[in-house]
């Protein structure tokens, strides 16, 4: 008769390897992403400790199971007031952790498979708000006509309207990403280290050129296109 081995190994070593070897060394995640994982794992372990009435240091691998994950997700919504989007984010984090844990400790594999099958909850897409063309034209008509930042502000708004660029793409935009002579265009560096080229309207190119020529110091190719104080460039 084959006996079933009771698992009493504390999951602390798995958690340590997940962060130090997997997230940092192997995946090279940004510190903000690692902090997000850290907060989620911490909440999960605190929940297990409270549920089982013992400290985190006394948790066992057997506590890492699908029933406890489901109870944790219900706890996030019912007791912590998390919305569905936050609940899904925590679930995705646990999917990643258990997928790694199963590869390191085979005894976790059955529960990891059950946890992988826990679905995300559907959420309603966020409402999209936008301005009609006549509303945009009225916005530009209302812009100040005097002041040292008038050209910069109008060029910035026109650039955003023209390209639909993200705020981070605009903040990191440098002069060498612009082509303002024939076939005006901009090379935008976006999420995931991806580049895309967007045509510029003649009015957008004209305003950008006027703004850059009006700087007190000539802009180099590495200079930011938009400055917090236009005259300091």
Tab-separated table of C-alpha atoms in Angstrom:
chain	number	residue	atom	x	y	z
A	1	UNK	CA	0.000	0.000	0.000
A	2	UNK	CA	1.415	3.316	-1.064
A	3	UNK	CA	1.273	6.034	1.592
A	4	UNK	CA	0.542	9.648	0.765
A	5	UNK	CA	3.361	11.948	1.806
A	6	UNK	CA	2.172	14.982	3.794
A	7	UNK	CA	3.709	18.208	2.514
A	8	UNK	CA	4.896	20.394	5.367
A	9	UNK	CA	7.434	22.481	3.505
A	10	UNK	CA	6.943	26.203	4.079
A	11	UNK	CA	6.252	28.116	0.844
A	12	UNK	CA	8.656	30.901	1.824
A	13	UNK	CA	11.470	29.520	-0.327
A	14	UNK	CA	9.188	29.412	-3.384
A	15	UNK	CA	8.134	33.009	-2.815
A	16	UNK	CA	11.760	34.104	-2.496
A	17	UNK	CA	12.779	32.298	-5.701
A	18	UNK	CA	9.765	33.703	-7.553
A	19	UNK	CA	10.840	37.269	-6.831
A	20	UNK	CA	14.631	37.044	-6.863
A	21	UNK	CA	15.226	34.449	-9.572
A	22	UNK	CA	12.138	34.656	-11.770
A	23	UNK	CA	10.788	38.220	-11.725
A	24	UNK	CA	14.112	40.019	-11.267
A	25	UNK	CA	16.784	37.811	-12.848
A	26	UNK	CA	14.841	35.947	-15.545
A	27	UNK	CA	12.060	38.341	-16.551
A	28	UNK	CA	13.899	41.567	-15.603
A	29	UNK	CA	10.620	43.266	-14.682
A	30	UNK	CA	10.500	46.940	-13.775
A	31	UNK	CA	10.573	47.770	-10.080
A	32	UNK	CA	6.983	49.028	-10.244
A	33	UNK	CA	5.786	45.671	-11.594
A	34	UNK	CA	7.728	43.797	-8.928
A	35	UNK	CA	6.168	45.990	-6.218
A	36	UNK	CA	2.736	45.159	-7.605
A	37	UNK	CA	3.498	41.431	-7.373
A	38	UNK	CA	4.919	41.923	-3.879
A	39	UNK	CA	1.785	43.676	-2.641
A	40	UNK	CA	-0.471	41.009	-4.142
A	41	UNK	CA	1.493	38.049	-2.752
A	42	UNK	CA	1.680	39.762	0.629
A	43	UNK	CA	-2.107	40.204	0.725
A	44	UNK	CA	-2.612	36.564	-0.236
A	45	UNK	CA	-0.236	35.243	2.446
A	46	UNK	CA	-1.766	37.500	5.112
A	47	UNK	CA	-5.193	36.228	4.123
A	48	UNK	CA	-4.014	32.597	4.451
A	49	UNK	CA	-2.438	33.303	7.825
A	50	UNK	CA	-5.628	34.898	9.149
A	51	UNK	CA	-7.865	32.195	7.691
A	52	UNK	CA	-5.746	29.400	9.185
A	53	UNK	CA	-5.055	31.248	12.452
A	54	UNK	CA	-1.313	30.876	12.316
A	55	UNK	CA	1.605	33.125	11.331
A	56	UNK	CA	2.875	33.301	7.777
A	57	UNK	CA	6.044	31.454	8.817
A	58	UNK	CA	3.877	28.439	9.740
A	59	UNK	CA	2.045	28.201	6.411
A	60	UNK	CA	2.516	25.010	4.391
A	61	UNK	CA	2.521	24.209	0.706
A	62	UNK	CA	-0.846	22.554	1.201
A	63	UNK	CA	-2.263	26.018	1.945
A	64	UNK	CA	-1.457	26.993	-1.637
A	65	UNK	CA	-4.610	25.586	-3.172
A	66	UNK	CA	-7.409	26.632	-5.492
A	67	UNK	CA	-10.067	26.791	-2.766
A	68	UNK	CA	-7.980	29.306	-0.834
A	69	UNK	CA	-7.374	31.342	-3.980
A	70	UNK	CA	-11.127	31.503	-4.639
A	71	UNK	CA	-11.737	32.487	-1.019
A	72	UNK	CA	-9.064	35.186	-1.326
A	73	UNK	CA	-10.671	36.633	-4.469
A	74	UNK	CA	-14.062	36.695	-2.749
A	75	UNK	CA	-12.431	38.408	0.244
A	76	UNK	CA	-10.966	41.111	-2.011
A	77	UNK	CA	-14.387	42.011	-3.382
A	78	UNK	CA	-16.597	41.504	-0.322
A	79	UNK	CA	-14.380	42.730	2.504
A	80	UNK	CA	-11.714	44.935	0.921
A	81	UNK	CA	-14.091	46.529	-1.586
A	82	UNK	CA	-11.885	45.861	-4.608
A	83	UNK	CA	-13.538	46.327	-7.982
A	84	UNK	CA	-13.557	43.596	-10.623
A	85	UNK	CA	-10.564	45.096	-12.427
A	86	UNK	CA	-8.465	44.926	-9.239
A	87	UNK	CA	-9.705	41.405	-8.549
A	88	UNK	CA	-8.657	40.314	-12.034
A	89	UNK	CA	-5.251	41.934	-11.574
A	90	UNK	CA	-4.659	39.937	-8.372
A	91	UNK	CA	-5.800	36.757	-10.109
A	92	UNK	CA	-3.357	37.318	-12.987
A	93	UNK	CA	-0.584	37.776	-10.425
A	94	UNK	CA	-1.524	34.488	-8.728
A	95	UNK	CA	-1.674	32.704	-12.087
A	96	UNK	CA	1.929	33.785	-12.689
A	97	UNK	CA	3.089	32.775	-9.228
A	98	UNK	CA	1.492	29.322	-9.291
A	99	UNK	CA	2.722	28.616	-12.812
A	100	UNK	CA	6.250	29.231	-11.537
A	101	UNK	CA	5.685	27.312	-8.285
A	102	UNK	CA	4.449	24.239	-10.159
A	103	UNK	CA	7.690	24.118	-12.127
A	104	UNK	CA	9.765	24.218	-8.949
A	105	UNK	CA	7.688	21.966	-6.678
A	106	UNK	CA	5.817	19.169	-8.517
A	107	UNK	CA	3.487	18.633	-5.545
A	108	UNK	CA	1.979	22.059	-6.289
A	109	UNK	CA	1.158	21.122	-9.896
A	110	UNK	CA	-2.404	19.751	-9.372
A	111	UNK	CA	-3.507	22.878	-7.511
A	112	UNK	CA	-1.681	25.130	-9.987
A	113	UNK	CA	-3.716	23.567	-12.790
A	114	UNK	CA	-6.955	24.185	-10.878
A	115	UNK	CA	-5.929	27.800	-10.204
A	116	UNK	CA	-5.054	28.339	-13.867
A	117	UNK	CA	-8.660	27.390	-14.664
A	118	UNK	CA	-10.123	30.132	-12.432
A	119	UNK	CA	-11.474	32.658	-14.946
A	120	UNK	CA	-11.270	36.407	-14.989
A	121	UNK	CA	-14.537	38.220	-14.399
A	122	UNK	CA	-15.879	40.238	-17.270
A	123	UNK	CA	-15.851	44.005	-16.859
A	124	UNK	CA	-17.663	46.714	-18.744
A	125	UNK	CA	-15.253	48.719	-20.916
A	126	UNK	CA	-14.627	52.222	-19.721
A	127	UNK	CA	-16.715	54.882	-21.399
A	128	UNK	CA	-14.916	56.715	-24.199
A	129	UNK	CA	-15.167	60.485	-24.131
A	130	UNK	CA	-14.155	62.614	-27.079
A	131	UNK	CA	-14.641	66.052	-28.619
A	132	UNK	CA	-16.399	66.616	-31.908
A	133	UNK	CA	-14.512	68.576	-34.566
A	134	UNK	CA	-16.466	71.774	-33.922
A	135	UNK	CA	-15.744	71.465	-30.193
A	136	UNK	CA	-12.014	71.134	-30.902
A	137	UNK	CA	-12.150	74.193	-33.171
A	138	UNK	CA	-13.869	76.186	-30.426
A	139	UNK	CA	-11.176	75.029	-27.979
A	140	UNK	CA	-8.418	76.381	-30.224
A	141	UNK	CA	-10.347	79.626	-30.751
A	142	UNK	CA	-10.444	80.129	-26.960
A	143	UNK	CA	-6.696	79.683	-26.447
A	144	UNK	CA	-4.799	82.757	-25.135
A	145	UNK	CA	-3.213	84.871	-27.850
A	146	UNK	CA	-0.586	86.591	-25.700
A	147	UNK	CA	2.246	85.261	-23.540
A	148	UNK	CA	5.587	83.521	-23.990
A	149	UNK	CA	4.059	80.016	-23.940
A	150	UNK	CA	1.257	80.654	-26.425
A	151	UNK	CA	2.985	78.955	-29.350
A	152	UNK	CA	4.118	75.995	-27.255
A	153	UNK	CA	0.645	75.397	-25.811
A	154	UNK	CA	-1.050	75.588	-29.199
A	155	UNK	CA	1.611	73.368	-30.794
A	156	UNK	CA	1.231	70.825	-27.983
A	157	UNK	CA	-2.556	70.648	-28.274
A	158	UNK	CA	-2.384	70.483	-32.065
A	159	UNK	CA	0.222	67.712	-31.848
A	160	UNK	CA	-1.962	65.674	-29.467
A	161	UNK	CA	-5.035	66.217	-31.642
A	162	UNK	CA	-3.120	65.300	-34.803
A	163	UNK	CA	-1.318	62.183	-33.537
A	164	UNK	CA	-3.328	60.814	-30.603
A	165	UNK	CA	0.016	60.327	-28.842
A	166	UNK	CA	0.141	59.128	-25.236
A	167	UNK	CA	1.376	61.490	-22.543
A	168	UNK	CA	4.549	59.411	-22.066
A	169	UNK	CA	5.243	59.572	-25.817
A	170	UNK	CA	4.993	63.352	-25.740
A	171	UNK	CA	7.130	63.720	-22.614
A	172	UNK	CA	9.919	61.637	-24.155
A	173	UNK	CA	9.680	63.198	-27.614
A	174	UNK	CA	12.976	64.595	-28.919
A	175	UNK	CA	13.718	66.825	-31.907
A	176	UNK	CA	15.328	64.025	-33.932
A	177	UNK	CA	11.975	62.201	-33.984
A	178	UNK	CA	10.429	65.016	-36.041
A	179	UNK	CA	10.533	65.539	-39.798
A	180	UNK	CA	9.105	68.981	-40.516
A	181	UNK	CA	10.115	69.685	-44.136
A	182	UNK	CA	8.782	67.494	-46.940
A	183	UNK	CA	6.167	64.914	-45.893
A	184	UNK	CA	6.019	66.065	-42.223
A	185	UNK	CA	5.881	63.182	-39.781
A	186	UNK	CA	6.876	62.050	-36.311
A	187	UNK	CA	8.364	58.768	-35.079
A	188	UNK	CA	6.686	57.934	-31.780
A	189	UNK	CA	8.294	55.605	-29.227
A	190	UNK	CA	5.435	53.855	-27.427
A	191	UNK	CA	4.618	51.015	-25.065
A	192	UNK	CA	6.565	47.800	-25.349
A	193	UNK	CA	9.518	49.619	-26.913
A	194	UNK	CA	7.555	49.846	-30.191
A	195	UNK	CA	7.902	52.628	-32.756
A	196	UNK	CA	5.227	54.010	-35.063
A	197	UNK	CA	5.266	56.777	-37.644
A	198	UNK	CA	2.432	59.285	-37.772
A	199	UNK	CA	1.947	61.947	-40.499
A	200	UNK	CA	1.785	65.543	-39.329
A	201	UNK	CA	-0.694	68.048	-40.679
A	202	UNK	CA	0.889	71.137	-42.290
A	203	UNK	CA	-0.469	73.349	-39.476
A	204	UNK	CA	1.019	71.039	-36.848
A	205	UNK	CA	4.416	71.061	-38.579
A	206	UNK	CA	4.276	74.855	-38.931
A	207	UNK	CA	3.548	75.361	-35.207
A	208	UNK	CA	6.260	72.936	-34.144
A	209	UNK	CA	8.817	74.626	-36.368
A	210	UNK	CA	7.793	78.070	-35.097
A	211	UNK	CA	8.067	76.886	-31.495
A	212	UNK	CA	11.538	75.365	-31.986
A	213	UNK	CA	12.869	78.403	-33.873
A	214	UNK	CA	11.597	80.704	-31.121
A	215	UNK	CA	13.684	79.167	-28.369
A	216	UNK	CA	16.343	81.273	-26.758
A	217	UNK	CA	18.908	78.495	-27.253
A	218	UNK	CA	18.945	76.426	-30.426
A	219	UNK	CA	17.486	72.967	-29.974
A	220	UNK	CA	19.840	70.041	-30.625
A	221	UNK	CA	18.618	66.751	-32.066
A	222	UNK	CA	18.556	65.262	-28.553
A	223	UNK	CA	16.584	68.182	-27.047
A	224	UNK	CA	13.025	67.577	-25.818
A	225	UNK	CA	10.427	68.961	-28.205
A	226	UNK	CA	8.196	70.320	-25.441
A	227	UNK	CA	9.709	72.143	-22.485
A	228	UNK	CA	8.089	73.233	-19.226
A	229	UNK	CA	9.519	76.711	-19.927
A	230	UNK	CA	9.891	77.350	-23.641
A	231	UNK	CA	12.457	80.141	-23.314
A	232	UNK	CA	14.819	77.918	-21.282
A	233	UNK	CA	15.566	75.655	-24.279
